[in-house]
Short mmCIF file of C-alpha atoms and ligand atoms in Angstrom, two decimals:
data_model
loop_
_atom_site.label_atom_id
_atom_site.label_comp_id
_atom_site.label_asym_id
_atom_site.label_seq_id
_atom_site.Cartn_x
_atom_site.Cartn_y
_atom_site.Cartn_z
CA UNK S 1 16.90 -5.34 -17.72
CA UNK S 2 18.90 -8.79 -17.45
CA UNK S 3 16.33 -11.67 -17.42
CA UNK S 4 19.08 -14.55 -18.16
CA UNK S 5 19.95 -16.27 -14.68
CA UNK S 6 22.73 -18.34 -15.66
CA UNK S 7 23.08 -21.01 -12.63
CA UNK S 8 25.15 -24.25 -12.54
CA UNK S 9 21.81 -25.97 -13.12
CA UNK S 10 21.19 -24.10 -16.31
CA UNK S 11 20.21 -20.91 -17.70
CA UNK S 12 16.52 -19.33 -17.63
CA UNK S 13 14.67 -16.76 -18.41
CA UNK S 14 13.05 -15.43 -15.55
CA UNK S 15 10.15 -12.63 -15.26
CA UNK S 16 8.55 -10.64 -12.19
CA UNK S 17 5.22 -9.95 -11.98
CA UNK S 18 3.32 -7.80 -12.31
CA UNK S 19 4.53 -7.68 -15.33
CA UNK S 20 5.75 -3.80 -16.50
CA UNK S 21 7.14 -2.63 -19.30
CA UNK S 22 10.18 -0.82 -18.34
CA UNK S 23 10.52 -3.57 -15.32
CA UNK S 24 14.12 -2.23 -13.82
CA UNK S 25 14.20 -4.91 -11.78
CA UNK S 26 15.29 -8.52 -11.96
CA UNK S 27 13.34 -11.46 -11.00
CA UNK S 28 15.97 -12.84 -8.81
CA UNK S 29 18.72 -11.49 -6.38
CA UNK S 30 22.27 -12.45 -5.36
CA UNK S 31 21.07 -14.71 -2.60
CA UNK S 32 19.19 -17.12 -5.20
CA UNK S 33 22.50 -17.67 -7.19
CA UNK S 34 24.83 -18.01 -3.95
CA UNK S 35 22.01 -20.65 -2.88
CA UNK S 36 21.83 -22.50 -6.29
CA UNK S 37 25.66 -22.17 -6.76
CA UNK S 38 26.11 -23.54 -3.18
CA UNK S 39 23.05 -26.65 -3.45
CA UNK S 40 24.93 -27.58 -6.53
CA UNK S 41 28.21 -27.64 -5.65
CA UNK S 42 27.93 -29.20 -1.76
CA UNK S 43 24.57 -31.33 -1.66
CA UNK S 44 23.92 -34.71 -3.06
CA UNK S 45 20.73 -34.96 -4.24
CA UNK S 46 19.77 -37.68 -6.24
CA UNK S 47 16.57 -38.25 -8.06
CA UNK S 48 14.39 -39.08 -5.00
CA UNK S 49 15.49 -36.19 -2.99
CA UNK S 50 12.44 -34.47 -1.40
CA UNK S 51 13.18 -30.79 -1.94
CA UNK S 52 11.12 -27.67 0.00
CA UNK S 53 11.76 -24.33 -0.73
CA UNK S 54 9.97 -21.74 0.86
CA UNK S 55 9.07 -17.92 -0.34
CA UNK S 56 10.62 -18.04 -3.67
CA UNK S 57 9.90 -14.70 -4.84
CA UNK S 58 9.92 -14.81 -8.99
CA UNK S 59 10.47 -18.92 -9.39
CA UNK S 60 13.97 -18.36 -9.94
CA UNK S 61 14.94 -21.66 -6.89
CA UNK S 62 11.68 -23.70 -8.33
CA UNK S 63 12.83 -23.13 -12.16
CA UNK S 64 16.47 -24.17 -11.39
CA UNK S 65 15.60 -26.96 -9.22
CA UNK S 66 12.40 -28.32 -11.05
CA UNK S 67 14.39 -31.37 -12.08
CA UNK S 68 13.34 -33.02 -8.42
CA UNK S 69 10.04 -31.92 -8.48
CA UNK S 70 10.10 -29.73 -5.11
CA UNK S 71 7.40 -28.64 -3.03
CA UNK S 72 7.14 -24.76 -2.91
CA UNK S 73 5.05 -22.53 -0.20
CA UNK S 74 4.70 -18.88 -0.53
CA UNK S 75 2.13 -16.62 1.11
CA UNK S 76 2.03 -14.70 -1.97
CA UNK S 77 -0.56 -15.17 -4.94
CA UNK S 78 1.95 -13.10 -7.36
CA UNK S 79 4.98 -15.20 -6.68
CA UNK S 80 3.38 -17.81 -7.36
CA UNK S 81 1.95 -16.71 -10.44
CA UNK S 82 5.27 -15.57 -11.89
CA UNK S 83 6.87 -19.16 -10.74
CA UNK S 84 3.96 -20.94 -13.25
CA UNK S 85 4.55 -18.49 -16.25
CA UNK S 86 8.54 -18.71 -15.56
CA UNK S 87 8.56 -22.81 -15.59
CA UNK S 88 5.82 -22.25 -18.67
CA UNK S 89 8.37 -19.72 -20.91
CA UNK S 90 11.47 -22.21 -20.20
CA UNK S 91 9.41 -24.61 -21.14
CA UNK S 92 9.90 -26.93 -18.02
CA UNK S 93 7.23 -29.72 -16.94
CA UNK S 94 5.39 -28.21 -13.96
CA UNK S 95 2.61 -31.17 -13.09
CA UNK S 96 4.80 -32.64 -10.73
CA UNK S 97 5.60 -29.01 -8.94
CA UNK S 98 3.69 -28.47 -5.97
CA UNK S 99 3.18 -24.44 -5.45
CA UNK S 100 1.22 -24.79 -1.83
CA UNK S 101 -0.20 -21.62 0.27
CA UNK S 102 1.31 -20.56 3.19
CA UNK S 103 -1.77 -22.45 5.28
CA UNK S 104 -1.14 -25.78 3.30
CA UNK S 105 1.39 -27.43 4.65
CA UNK S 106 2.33 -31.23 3.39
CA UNK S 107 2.72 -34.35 5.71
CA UNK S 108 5.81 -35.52 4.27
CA UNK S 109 9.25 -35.11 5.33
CA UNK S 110 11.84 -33.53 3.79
CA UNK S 111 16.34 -33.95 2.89
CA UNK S 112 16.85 -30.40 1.76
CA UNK S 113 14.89 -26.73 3.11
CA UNK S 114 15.96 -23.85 1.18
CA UNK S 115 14.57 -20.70 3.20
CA UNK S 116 14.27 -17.33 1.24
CA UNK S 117 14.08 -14.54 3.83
CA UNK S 118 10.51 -12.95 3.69
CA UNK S 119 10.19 -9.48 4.53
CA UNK S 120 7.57 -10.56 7.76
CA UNK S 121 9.48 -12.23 10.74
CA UNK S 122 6.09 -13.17 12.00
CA UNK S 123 6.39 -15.31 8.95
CA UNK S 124 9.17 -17.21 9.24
CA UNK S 125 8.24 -17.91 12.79
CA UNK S 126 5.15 -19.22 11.89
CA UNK S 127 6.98 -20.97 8.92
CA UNK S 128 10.30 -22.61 11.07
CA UNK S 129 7.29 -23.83 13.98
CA UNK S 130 5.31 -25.40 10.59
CA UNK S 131 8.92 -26.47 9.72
CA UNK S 132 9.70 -28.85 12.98
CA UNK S 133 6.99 -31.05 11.69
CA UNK S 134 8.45 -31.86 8.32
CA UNK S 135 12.01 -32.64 8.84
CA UNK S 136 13.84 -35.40 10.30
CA UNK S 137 17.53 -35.27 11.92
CA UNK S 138 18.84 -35.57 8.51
CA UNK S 139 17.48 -32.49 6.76
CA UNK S 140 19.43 -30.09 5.41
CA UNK S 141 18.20 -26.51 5.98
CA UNK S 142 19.53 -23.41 4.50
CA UNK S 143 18.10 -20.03 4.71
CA UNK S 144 19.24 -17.53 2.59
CA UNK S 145 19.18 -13.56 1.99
CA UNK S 146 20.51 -10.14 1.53
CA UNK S 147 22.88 -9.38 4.14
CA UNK S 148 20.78 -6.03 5.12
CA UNK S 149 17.32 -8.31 5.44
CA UNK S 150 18.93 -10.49 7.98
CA UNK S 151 18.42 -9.18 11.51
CA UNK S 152 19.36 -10.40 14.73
CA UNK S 153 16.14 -11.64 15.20
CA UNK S 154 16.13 -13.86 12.07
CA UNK S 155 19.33 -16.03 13.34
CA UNK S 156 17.47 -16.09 17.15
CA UNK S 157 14.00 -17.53 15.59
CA UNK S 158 16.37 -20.52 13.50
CA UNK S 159 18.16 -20.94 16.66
CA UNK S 160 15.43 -21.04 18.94
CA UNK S 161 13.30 -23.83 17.02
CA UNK S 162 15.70 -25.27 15.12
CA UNK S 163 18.99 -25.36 16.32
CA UNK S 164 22.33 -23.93 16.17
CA UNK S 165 23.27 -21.29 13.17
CA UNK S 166 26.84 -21.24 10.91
CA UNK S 167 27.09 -17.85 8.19
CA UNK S 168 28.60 -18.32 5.16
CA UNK S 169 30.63 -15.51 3.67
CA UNK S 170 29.01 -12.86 2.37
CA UNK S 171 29.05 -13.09 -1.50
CA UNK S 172 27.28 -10.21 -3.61
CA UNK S 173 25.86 -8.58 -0.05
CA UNK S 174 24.06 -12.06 0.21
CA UNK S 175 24.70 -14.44 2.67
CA UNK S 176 23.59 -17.73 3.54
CA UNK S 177 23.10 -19.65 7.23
CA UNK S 178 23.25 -22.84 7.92
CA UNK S 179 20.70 -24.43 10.19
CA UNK S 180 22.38 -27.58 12.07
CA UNK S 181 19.22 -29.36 13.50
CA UNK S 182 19.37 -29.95 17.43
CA UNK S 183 18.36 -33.65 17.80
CA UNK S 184 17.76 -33.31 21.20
CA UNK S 185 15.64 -29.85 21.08
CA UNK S 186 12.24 -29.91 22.48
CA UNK S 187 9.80 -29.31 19.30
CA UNK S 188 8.01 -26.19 19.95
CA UNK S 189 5.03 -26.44 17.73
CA UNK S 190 3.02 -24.07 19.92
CA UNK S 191 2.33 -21.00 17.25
CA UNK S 192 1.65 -17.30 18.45
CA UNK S 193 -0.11 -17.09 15.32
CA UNK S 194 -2.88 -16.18 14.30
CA UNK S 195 -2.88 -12.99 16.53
CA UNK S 196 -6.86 -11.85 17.84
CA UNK S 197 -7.21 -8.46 18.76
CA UNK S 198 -10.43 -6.53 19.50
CA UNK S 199 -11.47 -4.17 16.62
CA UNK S 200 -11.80 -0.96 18.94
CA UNK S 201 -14.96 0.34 19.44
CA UNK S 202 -16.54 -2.96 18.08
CA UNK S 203 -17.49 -6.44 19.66
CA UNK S 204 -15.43 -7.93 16.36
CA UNK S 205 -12.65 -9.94 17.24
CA UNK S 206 -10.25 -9.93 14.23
CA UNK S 207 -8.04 -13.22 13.58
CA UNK S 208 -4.56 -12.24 11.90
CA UNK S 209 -2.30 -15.00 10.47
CA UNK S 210 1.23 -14.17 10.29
CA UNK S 211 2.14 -12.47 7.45
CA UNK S 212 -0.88 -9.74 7.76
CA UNK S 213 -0.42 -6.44 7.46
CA UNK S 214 -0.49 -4.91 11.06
CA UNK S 215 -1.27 -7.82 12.71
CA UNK S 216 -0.80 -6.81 16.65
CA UNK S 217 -3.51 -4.02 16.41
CA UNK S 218 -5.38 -1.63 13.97
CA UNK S 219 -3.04 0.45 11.74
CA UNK S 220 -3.49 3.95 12.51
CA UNK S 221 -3.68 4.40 8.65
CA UNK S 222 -6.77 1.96 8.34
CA UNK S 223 -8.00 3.73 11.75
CA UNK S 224 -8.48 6.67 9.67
CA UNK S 225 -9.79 5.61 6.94
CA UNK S 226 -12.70 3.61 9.03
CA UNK S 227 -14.09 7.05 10.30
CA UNK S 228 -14.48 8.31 6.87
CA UNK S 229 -16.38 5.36 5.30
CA UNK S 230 -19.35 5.90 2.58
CA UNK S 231 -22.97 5.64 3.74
CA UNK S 232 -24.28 6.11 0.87
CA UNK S 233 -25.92 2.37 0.09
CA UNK S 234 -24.25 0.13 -2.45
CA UNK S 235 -25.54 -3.09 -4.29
CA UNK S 236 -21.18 -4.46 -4.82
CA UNK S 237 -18.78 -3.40 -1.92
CA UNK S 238 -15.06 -4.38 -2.93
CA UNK S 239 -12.32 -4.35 0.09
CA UNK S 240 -9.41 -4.04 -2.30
CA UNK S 241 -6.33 -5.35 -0.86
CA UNK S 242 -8.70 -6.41 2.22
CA UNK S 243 -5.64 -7.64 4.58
CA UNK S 244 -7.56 -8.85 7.51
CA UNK S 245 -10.61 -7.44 6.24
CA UNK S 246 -11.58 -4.71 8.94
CA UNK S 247 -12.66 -2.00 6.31
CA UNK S 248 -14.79 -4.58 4.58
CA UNK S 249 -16.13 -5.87 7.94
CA UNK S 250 -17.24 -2.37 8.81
CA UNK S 251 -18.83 -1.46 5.69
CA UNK S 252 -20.46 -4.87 5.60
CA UNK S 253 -22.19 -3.34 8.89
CA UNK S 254 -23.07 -0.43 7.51
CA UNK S 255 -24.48 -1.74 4.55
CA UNK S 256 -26.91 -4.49 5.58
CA UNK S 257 -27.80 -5.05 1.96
CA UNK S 258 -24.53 -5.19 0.43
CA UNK S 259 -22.81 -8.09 -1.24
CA UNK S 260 -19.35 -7.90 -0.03
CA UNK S 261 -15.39 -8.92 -2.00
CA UNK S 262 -12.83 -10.13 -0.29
CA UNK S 263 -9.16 -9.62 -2.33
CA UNK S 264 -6.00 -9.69 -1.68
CA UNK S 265 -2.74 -11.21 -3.17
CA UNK S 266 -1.96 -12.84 0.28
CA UNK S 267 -2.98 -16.31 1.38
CA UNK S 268 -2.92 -15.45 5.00
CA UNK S 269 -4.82 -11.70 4.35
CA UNK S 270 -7.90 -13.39 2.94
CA UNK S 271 -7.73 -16.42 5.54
CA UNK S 272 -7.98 -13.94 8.04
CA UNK S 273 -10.88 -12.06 6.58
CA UNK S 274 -13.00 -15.07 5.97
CA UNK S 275 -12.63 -16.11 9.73
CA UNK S 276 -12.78 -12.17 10.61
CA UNK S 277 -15.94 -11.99 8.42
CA UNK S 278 -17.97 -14.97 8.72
CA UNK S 279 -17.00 -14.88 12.67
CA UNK S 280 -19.06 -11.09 12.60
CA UNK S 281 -21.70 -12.15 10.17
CA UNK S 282 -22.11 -16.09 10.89
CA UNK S 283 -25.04 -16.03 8.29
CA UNK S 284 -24.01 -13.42 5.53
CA UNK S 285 -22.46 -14.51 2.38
CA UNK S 286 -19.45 -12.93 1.32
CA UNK S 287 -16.60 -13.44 -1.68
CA UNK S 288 -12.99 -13.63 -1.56
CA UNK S 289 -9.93 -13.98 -3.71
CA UNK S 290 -6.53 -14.30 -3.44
CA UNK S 291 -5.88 -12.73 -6.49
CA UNK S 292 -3.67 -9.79 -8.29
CA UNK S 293 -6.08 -7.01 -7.16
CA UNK S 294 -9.24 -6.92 -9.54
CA UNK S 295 -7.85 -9.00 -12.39
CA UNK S 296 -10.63 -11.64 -12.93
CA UNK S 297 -13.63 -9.34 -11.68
CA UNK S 298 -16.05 -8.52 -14.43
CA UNK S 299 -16.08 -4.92 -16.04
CA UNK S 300 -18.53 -2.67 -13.93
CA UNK S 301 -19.97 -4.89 -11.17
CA UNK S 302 -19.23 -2.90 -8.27
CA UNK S 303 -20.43 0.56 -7.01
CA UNK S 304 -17.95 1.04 -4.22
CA UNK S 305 -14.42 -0.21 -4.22
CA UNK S 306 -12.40 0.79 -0.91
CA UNK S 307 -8.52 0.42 -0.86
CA UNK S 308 -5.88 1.63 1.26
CA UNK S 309 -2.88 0.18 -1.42
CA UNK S 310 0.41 -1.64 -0.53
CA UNK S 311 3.20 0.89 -1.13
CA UNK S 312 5.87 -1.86 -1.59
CA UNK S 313 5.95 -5.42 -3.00
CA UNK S 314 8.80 -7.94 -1.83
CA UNK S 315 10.79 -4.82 -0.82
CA UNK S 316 10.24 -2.76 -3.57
CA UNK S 317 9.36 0.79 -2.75
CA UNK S 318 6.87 2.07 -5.01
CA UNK S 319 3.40 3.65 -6.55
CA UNK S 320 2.86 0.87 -9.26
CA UNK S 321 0.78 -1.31 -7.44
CA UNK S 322 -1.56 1.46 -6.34
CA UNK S 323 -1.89 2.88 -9.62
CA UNK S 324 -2.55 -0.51 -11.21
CA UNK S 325 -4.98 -1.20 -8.19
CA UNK S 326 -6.89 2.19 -9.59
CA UNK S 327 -6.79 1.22 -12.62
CA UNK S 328 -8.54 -2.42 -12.22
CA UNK S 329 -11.20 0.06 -10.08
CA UNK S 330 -11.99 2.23 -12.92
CA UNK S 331 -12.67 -0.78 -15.15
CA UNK S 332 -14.54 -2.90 -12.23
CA UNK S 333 -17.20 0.08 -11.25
CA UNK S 334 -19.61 1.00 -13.04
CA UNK S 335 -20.67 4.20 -14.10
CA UNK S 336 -20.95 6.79 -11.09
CA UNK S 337 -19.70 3.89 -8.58
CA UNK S 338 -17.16 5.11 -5.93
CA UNK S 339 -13.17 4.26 -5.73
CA UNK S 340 -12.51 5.59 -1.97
CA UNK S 341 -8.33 5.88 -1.27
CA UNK S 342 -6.16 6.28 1.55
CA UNK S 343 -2.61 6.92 1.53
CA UNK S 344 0.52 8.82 2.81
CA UNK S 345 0.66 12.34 2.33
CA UNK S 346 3.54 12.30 0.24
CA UNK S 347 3.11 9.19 -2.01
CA UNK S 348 0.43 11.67 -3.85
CA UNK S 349 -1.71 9.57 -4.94
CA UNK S 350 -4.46 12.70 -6.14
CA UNK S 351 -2.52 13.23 -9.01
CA UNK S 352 -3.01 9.39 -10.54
CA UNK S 353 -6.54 9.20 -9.51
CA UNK S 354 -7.17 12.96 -10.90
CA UNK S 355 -5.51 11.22 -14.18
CA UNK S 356 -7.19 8.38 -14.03
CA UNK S 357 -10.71 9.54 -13.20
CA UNK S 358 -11.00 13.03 -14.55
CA UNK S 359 -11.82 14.33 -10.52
CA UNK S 360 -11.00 14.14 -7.06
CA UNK S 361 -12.31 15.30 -4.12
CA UNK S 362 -10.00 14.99 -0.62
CA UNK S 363 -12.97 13.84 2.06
CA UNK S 364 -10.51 14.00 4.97
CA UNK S 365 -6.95 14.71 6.11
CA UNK S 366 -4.86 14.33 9.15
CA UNK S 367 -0.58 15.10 9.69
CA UNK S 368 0.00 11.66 7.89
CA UNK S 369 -2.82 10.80 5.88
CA UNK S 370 -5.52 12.25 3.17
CA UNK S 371 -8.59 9.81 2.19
CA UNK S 372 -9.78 10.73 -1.65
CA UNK S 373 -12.67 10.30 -3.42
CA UNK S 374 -13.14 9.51 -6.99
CA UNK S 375 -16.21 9.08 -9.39
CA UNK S 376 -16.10 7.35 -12.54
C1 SAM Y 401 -1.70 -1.34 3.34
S1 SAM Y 401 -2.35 -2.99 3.37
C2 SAM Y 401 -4.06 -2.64 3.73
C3 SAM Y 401 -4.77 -3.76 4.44
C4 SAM Y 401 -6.18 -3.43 4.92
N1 SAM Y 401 -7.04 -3.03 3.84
C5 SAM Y 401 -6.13 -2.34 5.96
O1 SAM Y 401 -6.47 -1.19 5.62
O2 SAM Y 401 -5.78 -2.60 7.11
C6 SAM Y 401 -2.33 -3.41 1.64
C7 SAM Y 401 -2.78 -4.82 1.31
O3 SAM Y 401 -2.70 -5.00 -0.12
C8 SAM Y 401 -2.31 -6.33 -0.39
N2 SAM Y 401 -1.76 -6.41 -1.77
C9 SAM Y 401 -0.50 -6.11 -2.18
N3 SAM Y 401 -0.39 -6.30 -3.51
C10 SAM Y 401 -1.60 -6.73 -3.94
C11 SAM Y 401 -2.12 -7.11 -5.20
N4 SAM Y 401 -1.37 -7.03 -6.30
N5 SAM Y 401 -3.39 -7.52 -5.27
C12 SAM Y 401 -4.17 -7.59 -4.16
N6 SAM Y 401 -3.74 -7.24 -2.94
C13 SAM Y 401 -2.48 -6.82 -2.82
C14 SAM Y 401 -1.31 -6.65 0.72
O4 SAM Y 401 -1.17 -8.04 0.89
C15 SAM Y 401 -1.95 -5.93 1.91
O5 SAM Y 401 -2.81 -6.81 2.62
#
């Protein structure tokens, strides 16, 4: 796999993570070199040019840019990560690179705002209303992407907050837009988000920032899975890849004695499950980290571990994250502890657990889904 991006600004050596051995992949996509090609050759930036990119996937815009110290936000832990190792293996000074959360927005404004296209709309909504407080008349915003992530929608929410939109040609299937900014636009910094719903059946009422998975209601996946929860009593609960929490909230209930984890690779997923959780349970402790699944937990501290697993990262289709999730659980429980799994029919998941944990029991099953149980 090609891990040279050769850019006007230089040439680096660029990784994804999590890191895999046969990664087919590369850490960067057409629309980061149209965007780099096109910052080079048509902006003036000079030293003290104040420089925001936001949802760089890999590090490929912070690592080509780092020269004028920008300010990056991403929702996502990982990206993050793999922006850190990429500056550290190219060997370029990060202390004066700001990699902020999604929630953590600076007070300074801005000349340039490169915009990768996230997957979420709901994010960049919540990220162009953030935006309006950060630039002036004279920023520069460009959003880029692959021609097949940018709906309709995506040109309306620029339009609608920031002002009018101009498309580049289309270079690689990736495309670029061009934000003009509408001096005399009303700022709308009124945000939909977070989102409050109900949890059905419950007095909870469950916060969702943005870029959390189903955020508008209870996924009919995670639904399911909260009828089949174990009673059996547990001294470590994990809620891995928690999103907004629900499943941990509800085992939290039915295990008054429980100590309860909190993880998830999202900024805005564990946000929303400490507000979710400590808004149930005003005076229970619980723990939470935005983290790559079970990476820093200590080897068999948990005796349940509960995870209905992403099947795709940044747009990438795929069982690798669940089996790596399973994986982390076999190390993190201890003996006899409980990894309880939901997941589509057809992504099969049985067969790595059966691998993994020498057994497998199915504990429920509907048209879509099949929860699994595994013992280590
Ligand atoms: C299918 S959602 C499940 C959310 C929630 N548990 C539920 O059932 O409603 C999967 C979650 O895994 C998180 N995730 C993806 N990759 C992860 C990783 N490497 N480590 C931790 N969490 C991750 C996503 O952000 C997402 O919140």
């Amino acid at each position: 796999m090609e891990t040279l991006l050769n850019v006007p600004q230089g040439r680096f050596q660029l990784q994804r993570l999590p890191y895999r051995k046969h990664e087919k992949l590369k850490a960067w996509d057409a629309a980061d070199e149209y965007l780099l090609s096109h910052v080079y050759e048509q902006v003036n930036l000079t030293t003290e040019s104040q420089i925001l990119i936001l949802n760089d996937k890999f590090g490929a815009l912070v690592s080509a840019l780092h020269a004028f110290n920008p300010i990056a936000i991403s929702d996502s832990w990982l990206s993050q990560q793999a922006t850190r190792t990429n500056l550290e293996n190219n060997k370029l000074p990060s202390h004066d690179i700001e990699l902020n959360s999604s929630l953590d927005w600076p007070g300074q404004s801005f000349d340039l705002v490169l915009i990768k296209i996230p997957k979420t709309l709901a994010l960049l909504e919540d990220q162009v209303i953030r935006l309006q407080a950060v630039i002036t008349d004279n920023t520069i915003i460009i959003a880029a992407g692959m021609v097949k992530a940018m709906s309709a929608n995506v040109w309306k929410l620029l339009e609608k907050y920031i002002g009018q939109t101009k498309p580049s040609l289309a270079k690689k299937k990736a495309r670029l837009i061009f934000v003009e900014i509408d001096s005399s636009r009303q700022k709308d910094l009124f945000s939909p988000y977070p989102i409050y719903y109900q949890l059905e059946g419950t007095a909870y009422r469950i916060c969702n920032h943005a870029n959390v998975f189903s955020r508008d209601s209870l996924d009919i996946g995670t639904r399911f899975l909260l009828q089949h929860l174990p009673l059996k009593q547990s001294r470590a609960i994990v809620d891995l890849g928690c999103g907004n929490g629900v499943v941990g909230l509800m085992l939290a209930e039915s295990h008054p004695s429980s100590q309860v984890y909190f993880v998830d690779e999202s900024y805005m997923a564990i946000a929303s499950a400490k507000e979710n959780f400590k808004h149930a349970f005003p005076s229970r402790f619980a723990e939470y980290f935005v983290a790559d699944g079970l990476t820093h937990f200590k080897a068999e501290m948990a005796d349940l571990i509960v995870c209905n697993p992403p099947f795709h990262q940044q747009n990438t289709v795929g069982n690798q994250i669940a089996v790596s999730m399973f994986k982390q659980a076999h190390r993190v429980l201890q003996k006899g502890g409980e990894l309880r799994v939901i997941g589509n029919r057809h992504l099969g998941y049985h067969l790595d657990l059966k691998r993994l944990f020498g057994n497998c029991i199915e504990i429920a099953a509907n048209k879509k889904f099949v929860i699994w149980q595994v013992i280590k």
